[in-house]
XYZ file of C-alpha atoms in Angstrom:
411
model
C 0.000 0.000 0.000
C 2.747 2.378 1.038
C 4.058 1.464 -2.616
C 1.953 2.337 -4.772
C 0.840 5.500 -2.703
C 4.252 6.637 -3.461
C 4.076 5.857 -6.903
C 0.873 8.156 -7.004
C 1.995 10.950 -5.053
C 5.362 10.847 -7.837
C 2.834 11.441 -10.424
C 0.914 14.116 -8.270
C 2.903 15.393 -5.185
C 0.863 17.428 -3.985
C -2.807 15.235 -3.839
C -3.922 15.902 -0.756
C -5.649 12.419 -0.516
C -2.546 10.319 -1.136
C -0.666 12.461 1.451
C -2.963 11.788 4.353
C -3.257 8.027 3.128
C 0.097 7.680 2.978
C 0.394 9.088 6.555
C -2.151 6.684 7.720
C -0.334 3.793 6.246
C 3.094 5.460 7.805
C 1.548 5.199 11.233
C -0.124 1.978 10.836
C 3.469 0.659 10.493
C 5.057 2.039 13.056
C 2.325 0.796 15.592
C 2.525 -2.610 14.146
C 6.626 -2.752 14.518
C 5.347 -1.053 18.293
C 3.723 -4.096 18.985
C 5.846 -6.362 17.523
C 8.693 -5.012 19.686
C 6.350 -4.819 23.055
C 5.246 -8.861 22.010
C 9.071 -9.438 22.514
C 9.228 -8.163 25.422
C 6.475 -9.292 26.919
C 7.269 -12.699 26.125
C 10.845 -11.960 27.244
C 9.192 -11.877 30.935
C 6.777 -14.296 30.365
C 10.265 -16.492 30.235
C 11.720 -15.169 33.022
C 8.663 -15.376 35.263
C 8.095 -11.600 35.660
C 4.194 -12.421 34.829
C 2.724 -8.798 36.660
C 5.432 -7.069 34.628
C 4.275 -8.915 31.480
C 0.801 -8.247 31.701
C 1.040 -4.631 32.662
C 2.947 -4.367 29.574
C 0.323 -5.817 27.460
C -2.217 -3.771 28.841
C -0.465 -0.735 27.968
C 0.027 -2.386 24.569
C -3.284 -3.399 23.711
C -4.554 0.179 24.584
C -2.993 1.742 21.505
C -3.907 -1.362 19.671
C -6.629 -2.993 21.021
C -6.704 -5.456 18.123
C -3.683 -7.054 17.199
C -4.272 -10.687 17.969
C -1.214 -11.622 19.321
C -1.013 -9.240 22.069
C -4.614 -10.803 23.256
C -3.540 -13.896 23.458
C -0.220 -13.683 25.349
C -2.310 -11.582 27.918
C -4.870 -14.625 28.178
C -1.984 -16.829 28.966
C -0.375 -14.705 31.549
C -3.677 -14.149 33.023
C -3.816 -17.995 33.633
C -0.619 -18.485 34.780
C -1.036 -15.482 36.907
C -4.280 -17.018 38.536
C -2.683 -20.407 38.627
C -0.226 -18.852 40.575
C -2.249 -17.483 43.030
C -4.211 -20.696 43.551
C -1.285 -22.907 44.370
C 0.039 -19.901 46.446
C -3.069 -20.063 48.586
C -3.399 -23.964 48.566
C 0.425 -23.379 49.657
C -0.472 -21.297 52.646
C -3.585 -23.419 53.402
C -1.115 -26.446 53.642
C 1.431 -24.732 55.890
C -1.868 -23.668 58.618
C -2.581 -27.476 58.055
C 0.532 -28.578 59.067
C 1.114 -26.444 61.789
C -2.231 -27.119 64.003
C -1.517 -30.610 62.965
C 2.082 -30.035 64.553
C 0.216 -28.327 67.707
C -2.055 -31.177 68.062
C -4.751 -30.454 66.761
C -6.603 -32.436 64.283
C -9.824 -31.065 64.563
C -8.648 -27.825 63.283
C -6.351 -29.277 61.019
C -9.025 -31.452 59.261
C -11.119 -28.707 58.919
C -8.898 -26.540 57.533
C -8.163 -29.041 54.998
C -11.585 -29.453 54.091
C -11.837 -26.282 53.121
C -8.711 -25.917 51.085
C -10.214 -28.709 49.475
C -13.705 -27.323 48.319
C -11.870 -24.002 46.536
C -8.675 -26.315 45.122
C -9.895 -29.967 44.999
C -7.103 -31.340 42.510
C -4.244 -30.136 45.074
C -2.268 -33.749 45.749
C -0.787 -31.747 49.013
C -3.649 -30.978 50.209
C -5.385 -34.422 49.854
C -2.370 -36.416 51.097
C -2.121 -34.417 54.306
C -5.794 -34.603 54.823
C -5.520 -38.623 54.312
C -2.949 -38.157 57.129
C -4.897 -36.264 59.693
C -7.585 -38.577 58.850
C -5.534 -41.533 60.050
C -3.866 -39.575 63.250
C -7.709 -38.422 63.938
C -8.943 -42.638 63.916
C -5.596 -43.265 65.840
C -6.218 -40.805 68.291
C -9.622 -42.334 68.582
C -9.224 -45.697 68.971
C -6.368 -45.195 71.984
C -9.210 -42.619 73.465
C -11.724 -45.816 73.255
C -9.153 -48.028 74.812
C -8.644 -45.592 77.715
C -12.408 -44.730 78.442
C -13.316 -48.695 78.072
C -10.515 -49.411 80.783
C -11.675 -46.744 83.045
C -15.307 -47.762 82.795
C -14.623 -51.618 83.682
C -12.477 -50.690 86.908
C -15.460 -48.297 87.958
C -17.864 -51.013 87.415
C -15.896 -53.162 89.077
C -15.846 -50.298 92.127
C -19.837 -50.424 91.797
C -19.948 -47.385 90.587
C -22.443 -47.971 87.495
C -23.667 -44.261 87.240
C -20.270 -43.478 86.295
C -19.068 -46.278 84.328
C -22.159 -46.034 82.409
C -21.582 -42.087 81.607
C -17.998 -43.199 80.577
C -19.224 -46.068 78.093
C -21.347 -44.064 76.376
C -18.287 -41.661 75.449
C -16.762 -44.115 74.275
C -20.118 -45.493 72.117
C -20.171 -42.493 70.036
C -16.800 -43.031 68.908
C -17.537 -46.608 68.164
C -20.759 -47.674 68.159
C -20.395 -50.971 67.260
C -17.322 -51.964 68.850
C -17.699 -55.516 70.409
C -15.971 -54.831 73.440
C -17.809 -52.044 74.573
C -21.073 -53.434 73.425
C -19.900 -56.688 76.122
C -19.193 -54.168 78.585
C -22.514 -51.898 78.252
C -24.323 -55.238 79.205
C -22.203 -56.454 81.605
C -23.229 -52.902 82.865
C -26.711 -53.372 82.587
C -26.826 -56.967 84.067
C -26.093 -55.659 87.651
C -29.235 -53.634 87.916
C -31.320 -55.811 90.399
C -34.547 -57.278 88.675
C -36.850 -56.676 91.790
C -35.182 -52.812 91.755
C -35.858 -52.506 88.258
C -39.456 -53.566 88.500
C -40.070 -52.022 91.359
C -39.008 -48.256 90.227
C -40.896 -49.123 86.645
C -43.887 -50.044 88.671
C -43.921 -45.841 90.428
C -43.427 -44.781 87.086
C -46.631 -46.623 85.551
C -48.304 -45.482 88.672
C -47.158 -41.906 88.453
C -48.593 -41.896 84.393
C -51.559 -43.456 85.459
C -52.940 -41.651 88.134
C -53.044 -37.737 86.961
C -55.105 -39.219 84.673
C -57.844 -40.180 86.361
C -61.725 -39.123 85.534
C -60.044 -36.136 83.428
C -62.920 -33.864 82.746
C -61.663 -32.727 79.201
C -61.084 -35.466 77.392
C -57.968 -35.504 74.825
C -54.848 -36.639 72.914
C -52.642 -35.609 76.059
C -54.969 -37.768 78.442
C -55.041 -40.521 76.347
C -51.122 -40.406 75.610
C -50.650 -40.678 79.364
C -52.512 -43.780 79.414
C -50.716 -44.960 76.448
C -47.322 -44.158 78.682
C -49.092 -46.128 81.492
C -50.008 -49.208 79.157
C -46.823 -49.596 78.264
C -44.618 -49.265 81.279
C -46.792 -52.015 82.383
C -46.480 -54.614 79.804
C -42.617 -53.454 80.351
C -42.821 -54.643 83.485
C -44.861 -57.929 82.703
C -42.312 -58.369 80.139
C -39.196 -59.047 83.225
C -41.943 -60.817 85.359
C -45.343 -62.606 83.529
C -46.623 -63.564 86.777
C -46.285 -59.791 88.342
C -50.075 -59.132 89.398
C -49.762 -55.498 90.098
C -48.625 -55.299 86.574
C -51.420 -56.966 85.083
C -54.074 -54.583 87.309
C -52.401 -51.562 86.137
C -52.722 -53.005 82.809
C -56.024 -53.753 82.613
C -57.159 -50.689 83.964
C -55.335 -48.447 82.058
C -57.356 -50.331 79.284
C -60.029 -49.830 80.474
C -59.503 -46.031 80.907
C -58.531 -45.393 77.410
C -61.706 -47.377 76.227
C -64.150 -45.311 78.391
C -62.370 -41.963 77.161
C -63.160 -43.503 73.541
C -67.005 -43.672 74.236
C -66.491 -39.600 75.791
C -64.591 -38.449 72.993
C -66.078 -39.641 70.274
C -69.773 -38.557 71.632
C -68.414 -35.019 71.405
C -67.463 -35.716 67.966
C -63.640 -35.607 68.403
C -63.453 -38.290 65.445
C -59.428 -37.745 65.930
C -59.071 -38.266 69.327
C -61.102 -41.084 69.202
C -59.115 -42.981 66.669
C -55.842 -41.885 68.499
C -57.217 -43.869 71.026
C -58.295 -46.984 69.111
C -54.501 -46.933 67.855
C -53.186 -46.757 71.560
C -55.199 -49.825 72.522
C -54.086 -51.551 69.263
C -50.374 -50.706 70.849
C -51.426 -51.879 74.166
C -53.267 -55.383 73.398
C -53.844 -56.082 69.227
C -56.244 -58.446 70.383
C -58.231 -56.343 72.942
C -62.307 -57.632 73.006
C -63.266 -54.388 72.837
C -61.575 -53.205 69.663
C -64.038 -54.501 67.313
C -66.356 -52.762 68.657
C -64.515 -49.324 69.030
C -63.631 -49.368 65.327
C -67.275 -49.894 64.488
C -68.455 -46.911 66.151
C -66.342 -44.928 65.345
C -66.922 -45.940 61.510
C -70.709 -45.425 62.054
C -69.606 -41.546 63.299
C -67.530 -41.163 60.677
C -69.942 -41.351 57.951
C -72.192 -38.456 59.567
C -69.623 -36.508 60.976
C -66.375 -34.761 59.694
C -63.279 -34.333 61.277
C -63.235 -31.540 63.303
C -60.449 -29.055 64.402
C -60.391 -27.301 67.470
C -60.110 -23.269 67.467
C -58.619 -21.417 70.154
C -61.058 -18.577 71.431
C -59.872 -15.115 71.328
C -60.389 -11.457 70.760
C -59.952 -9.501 68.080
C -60.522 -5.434 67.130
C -63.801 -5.509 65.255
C -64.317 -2.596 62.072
C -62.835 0.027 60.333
C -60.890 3.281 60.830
C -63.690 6.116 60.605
C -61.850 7.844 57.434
C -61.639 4.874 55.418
C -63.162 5.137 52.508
C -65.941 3.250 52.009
C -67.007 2.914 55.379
C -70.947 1.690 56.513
C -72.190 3.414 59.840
C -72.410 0.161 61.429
C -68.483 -0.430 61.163
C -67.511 1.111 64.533
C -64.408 0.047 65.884
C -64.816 -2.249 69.235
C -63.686 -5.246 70.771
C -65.063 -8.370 69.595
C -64.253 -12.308 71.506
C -65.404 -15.547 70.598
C -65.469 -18.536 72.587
C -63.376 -21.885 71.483
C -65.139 -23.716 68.235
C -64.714 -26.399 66.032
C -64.090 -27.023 62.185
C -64.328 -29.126 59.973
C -60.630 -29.722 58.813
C -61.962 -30.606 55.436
C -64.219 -28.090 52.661
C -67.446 -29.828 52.587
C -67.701 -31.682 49.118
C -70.612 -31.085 46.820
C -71.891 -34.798 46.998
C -71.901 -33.869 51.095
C -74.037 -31.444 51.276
C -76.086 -33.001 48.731
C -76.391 -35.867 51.303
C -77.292 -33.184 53.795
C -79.662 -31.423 51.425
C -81.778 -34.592 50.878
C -81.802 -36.097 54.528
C -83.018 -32.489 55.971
C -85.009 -30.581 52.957
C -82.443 -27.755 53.620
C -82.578 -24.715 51.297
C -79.911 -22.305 50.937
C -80.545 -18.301 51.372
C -79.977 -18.100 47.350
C -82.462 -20.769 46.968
C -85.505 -19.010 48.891
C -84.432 -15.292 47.467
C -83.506 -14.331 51.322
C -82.335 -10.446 51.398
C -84.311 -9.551 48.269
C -82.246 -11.343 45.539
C -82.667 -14.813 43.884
C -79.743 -16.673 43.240
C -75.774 -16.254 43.619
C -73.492 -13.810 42.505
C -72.081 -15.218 39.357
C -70.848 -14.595 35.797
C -72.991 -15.222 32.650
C -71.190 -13.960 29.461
C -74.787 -13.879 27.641
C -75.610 -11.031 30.127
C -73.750 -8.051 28.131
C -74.988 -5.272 30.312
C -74.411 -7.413 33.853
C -72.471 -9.943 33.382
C -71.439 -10.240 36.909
C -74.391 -9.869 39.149
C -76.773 -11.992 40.893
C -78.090 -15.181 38.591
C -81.332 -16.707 39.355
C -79.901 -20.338 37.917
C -76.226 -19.908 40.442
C -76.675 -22.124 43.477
C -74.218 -24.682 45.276
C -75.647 -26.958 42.417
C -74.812 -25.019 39.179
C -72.340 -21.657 40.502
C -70.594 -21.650 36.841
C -72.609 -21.633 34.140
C -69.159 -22.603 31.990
C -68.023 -25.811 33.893
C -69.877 -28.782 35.133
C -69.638 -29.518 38.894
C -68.243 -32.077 40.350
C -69.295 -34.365 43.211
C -66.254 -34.112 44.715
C -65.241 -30.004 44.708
C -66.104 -28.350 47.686
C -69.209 -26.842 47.822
């Protein structure tokens, strides 16, 4: 290019447009020899490991020529080896913290520091050779820490002191769970305890679940969980001694308590409580007389009565601020309580209430026009000047004119 503008300007020095082309050209060289020389250099760094150096340099370089290819690239590859760098640096530094807690002692902090290391630079061989090593100090460390606490623990229970040997055996358990030593030793342990002792204290606690039970006045889960508690303590304790009688009382009136708070509950239509109950006696005896006849009842109940919730009462402030717009005159702000009630913890299906319908003749307010309108607010396309309004043909049997209803939506 610089040739033949020459060749031009010899024919016509003084063209203007071959002058300022061949300055352009002039310049375009000189950048590209620039960058040349800079590349050099820059890769004369690169080689001696002067990578910040390098990469400042191409910076500089690729602002004056922001496109020359090989400039790009070299900084690409400095940037890598720059941030390669920097990662074994810190995986360097992690190691060395490793090593020294490790020196100190401690493994914990060593492992954990490791760990870490290891999530932000998980191809580091260091890293994961020390951390098989404080691994294997850590199980080591361990297993000697067993050995002393299962040593201690046989010379207390050999002192009689089970309380303690016991707190020391379970130390050792949570290291090694299933360790066959300490598994002989927790029931060497737990073959001291004196049968008659053992029954005897299970026997106060049975007692102590039973009785605060007693003729409770408000039936529920809680009451019927402590007889549950009761039930089984004492089939615990028939389970070290068949022939125990006491047992066998407690037994069978806890039994008998659960069953009579049955009947109580499910009279008041606590459908859940009821059935918590039929499962406790299931738990207590599967083969209870009276469990046939529980679960009937309650099956009876449960076709003519829902599951109900109970709410807490309360009290609650009752209408609106007096400049809100919008506001009736009977919207006076005052304190409003309710006592406790129940709901249903289900929507009452369509097929339901059609049960209900038919059995008492019921009519909704929609169906006898109550409050001076027929019908239920509903849409009806047809309609173009009302289209949402109050339709004579909307009940709980048809509210959308567009979809069919189904038996089982709520009503």
């Amino acid at each position: 290019s610089l040739r033949l503008c020459n060749e031009g300007l010899a024919l016509a020095p003084e063209d203007g447009r071959l002058n300022r082309l061949r300055s352009r050209i002039e310049g375009r060289l000189s950048s590209e020899k620039a960058s040349a020389q800079i590349l050099k250099q820059a890769s004369g760094l690169v080689g001696q490991g002067r990578l910040p150096a390098a990469l400042r340099m191409l910076e500089s370089a690729l602002a004056s020529d922001p496109r020359n290819a090989e400039l790009q690239r070299l900084r690409e590859g400095v940037k890598q080896r720059i941030e390669l760098q920097e990662a074994e640096k810190a995986a360097a530094e992690a190691l060395g913290r490793a090593r020294e807690l490790l020196a100190r002692g401690d493994l914990p902090g060593s492992l954990q520091t490791l760990e870490d290391a290891l999530a932000l630079y998980p191809k580091d061989q260091g890293l994961r050779d020390l951390l098989g090593e404080v691994k294997q100090k850590q199980r080591q460390q361990d297993d000697q820490k067993v050995q002393d606490l299962a040593k201690r623990a046989s010379e207390l229970l050999s002192a009689g002191d089970l309380d303690a040997a016991s707190e020391l055996l379970r130390e050792a358990l949570a290291l090694r769970p299933q360790d066959p030593e300490l598994l002989r030793l927790r029931d060497q342990i737990a073959s001291r305890q004196s049968l008659a002792e053992r029954i005897d204290r299970r026997l106060q606690d049975c007692s102590a679940a039973l009785a605060p039970v007693g003729d409770t006045p408000a039936p529920s889960v809680a009451a019927i969980d402590a007889l549950a508690s009761a039930a089984a303590c004492y089939r615990e304790v028939l389970g070290l001694d068949a022939e125990d009688a006491r047992a066998g009382a407690g037994l069978a009136e806890a039994r008998e308590r659960i069953a009579t708070l049955f009947n109580r509950t499910l009279g008041e239509g606590d459908l859940e409580t009821a059935g918590w109950a039929i499962e406790i006696m299931e738990r207590s005896d599967a083969a209870h007389p009276q469990l046939r006849e529980m679960r009937q009842k309650l099956n009876e109940v449960k076709l003519l009565v829902p599951a109900m919730a109970t709410i807490e009462g309360g009290c609650f402030q009752m209408g609106s601020p007096e400049k809100e717009p919008g506001r009736e005159a009977d919207e006076k702000a005052h304190r409003a309580c309710v006592d406790d009630f129940k709901l249903a913890k289900l929507e009452t299906r369509v097929k339901d209430f059609a049960r209900f319908v038919d059995t008492k003749g019921f009519e909704t307010d929609a169906e006898r026009g109550i409050g001076g309108v027929t019908g239920c607010w509903a849409l009806d396309l047809d309609d173009e000047e009302n289209p949402w309004s109050y339709k004579g043909w909307a009940t709980w049997r048809k509210p959308n004119k567009y979809q069919e209803t189904s038996p089982d939506e709520p009503v």
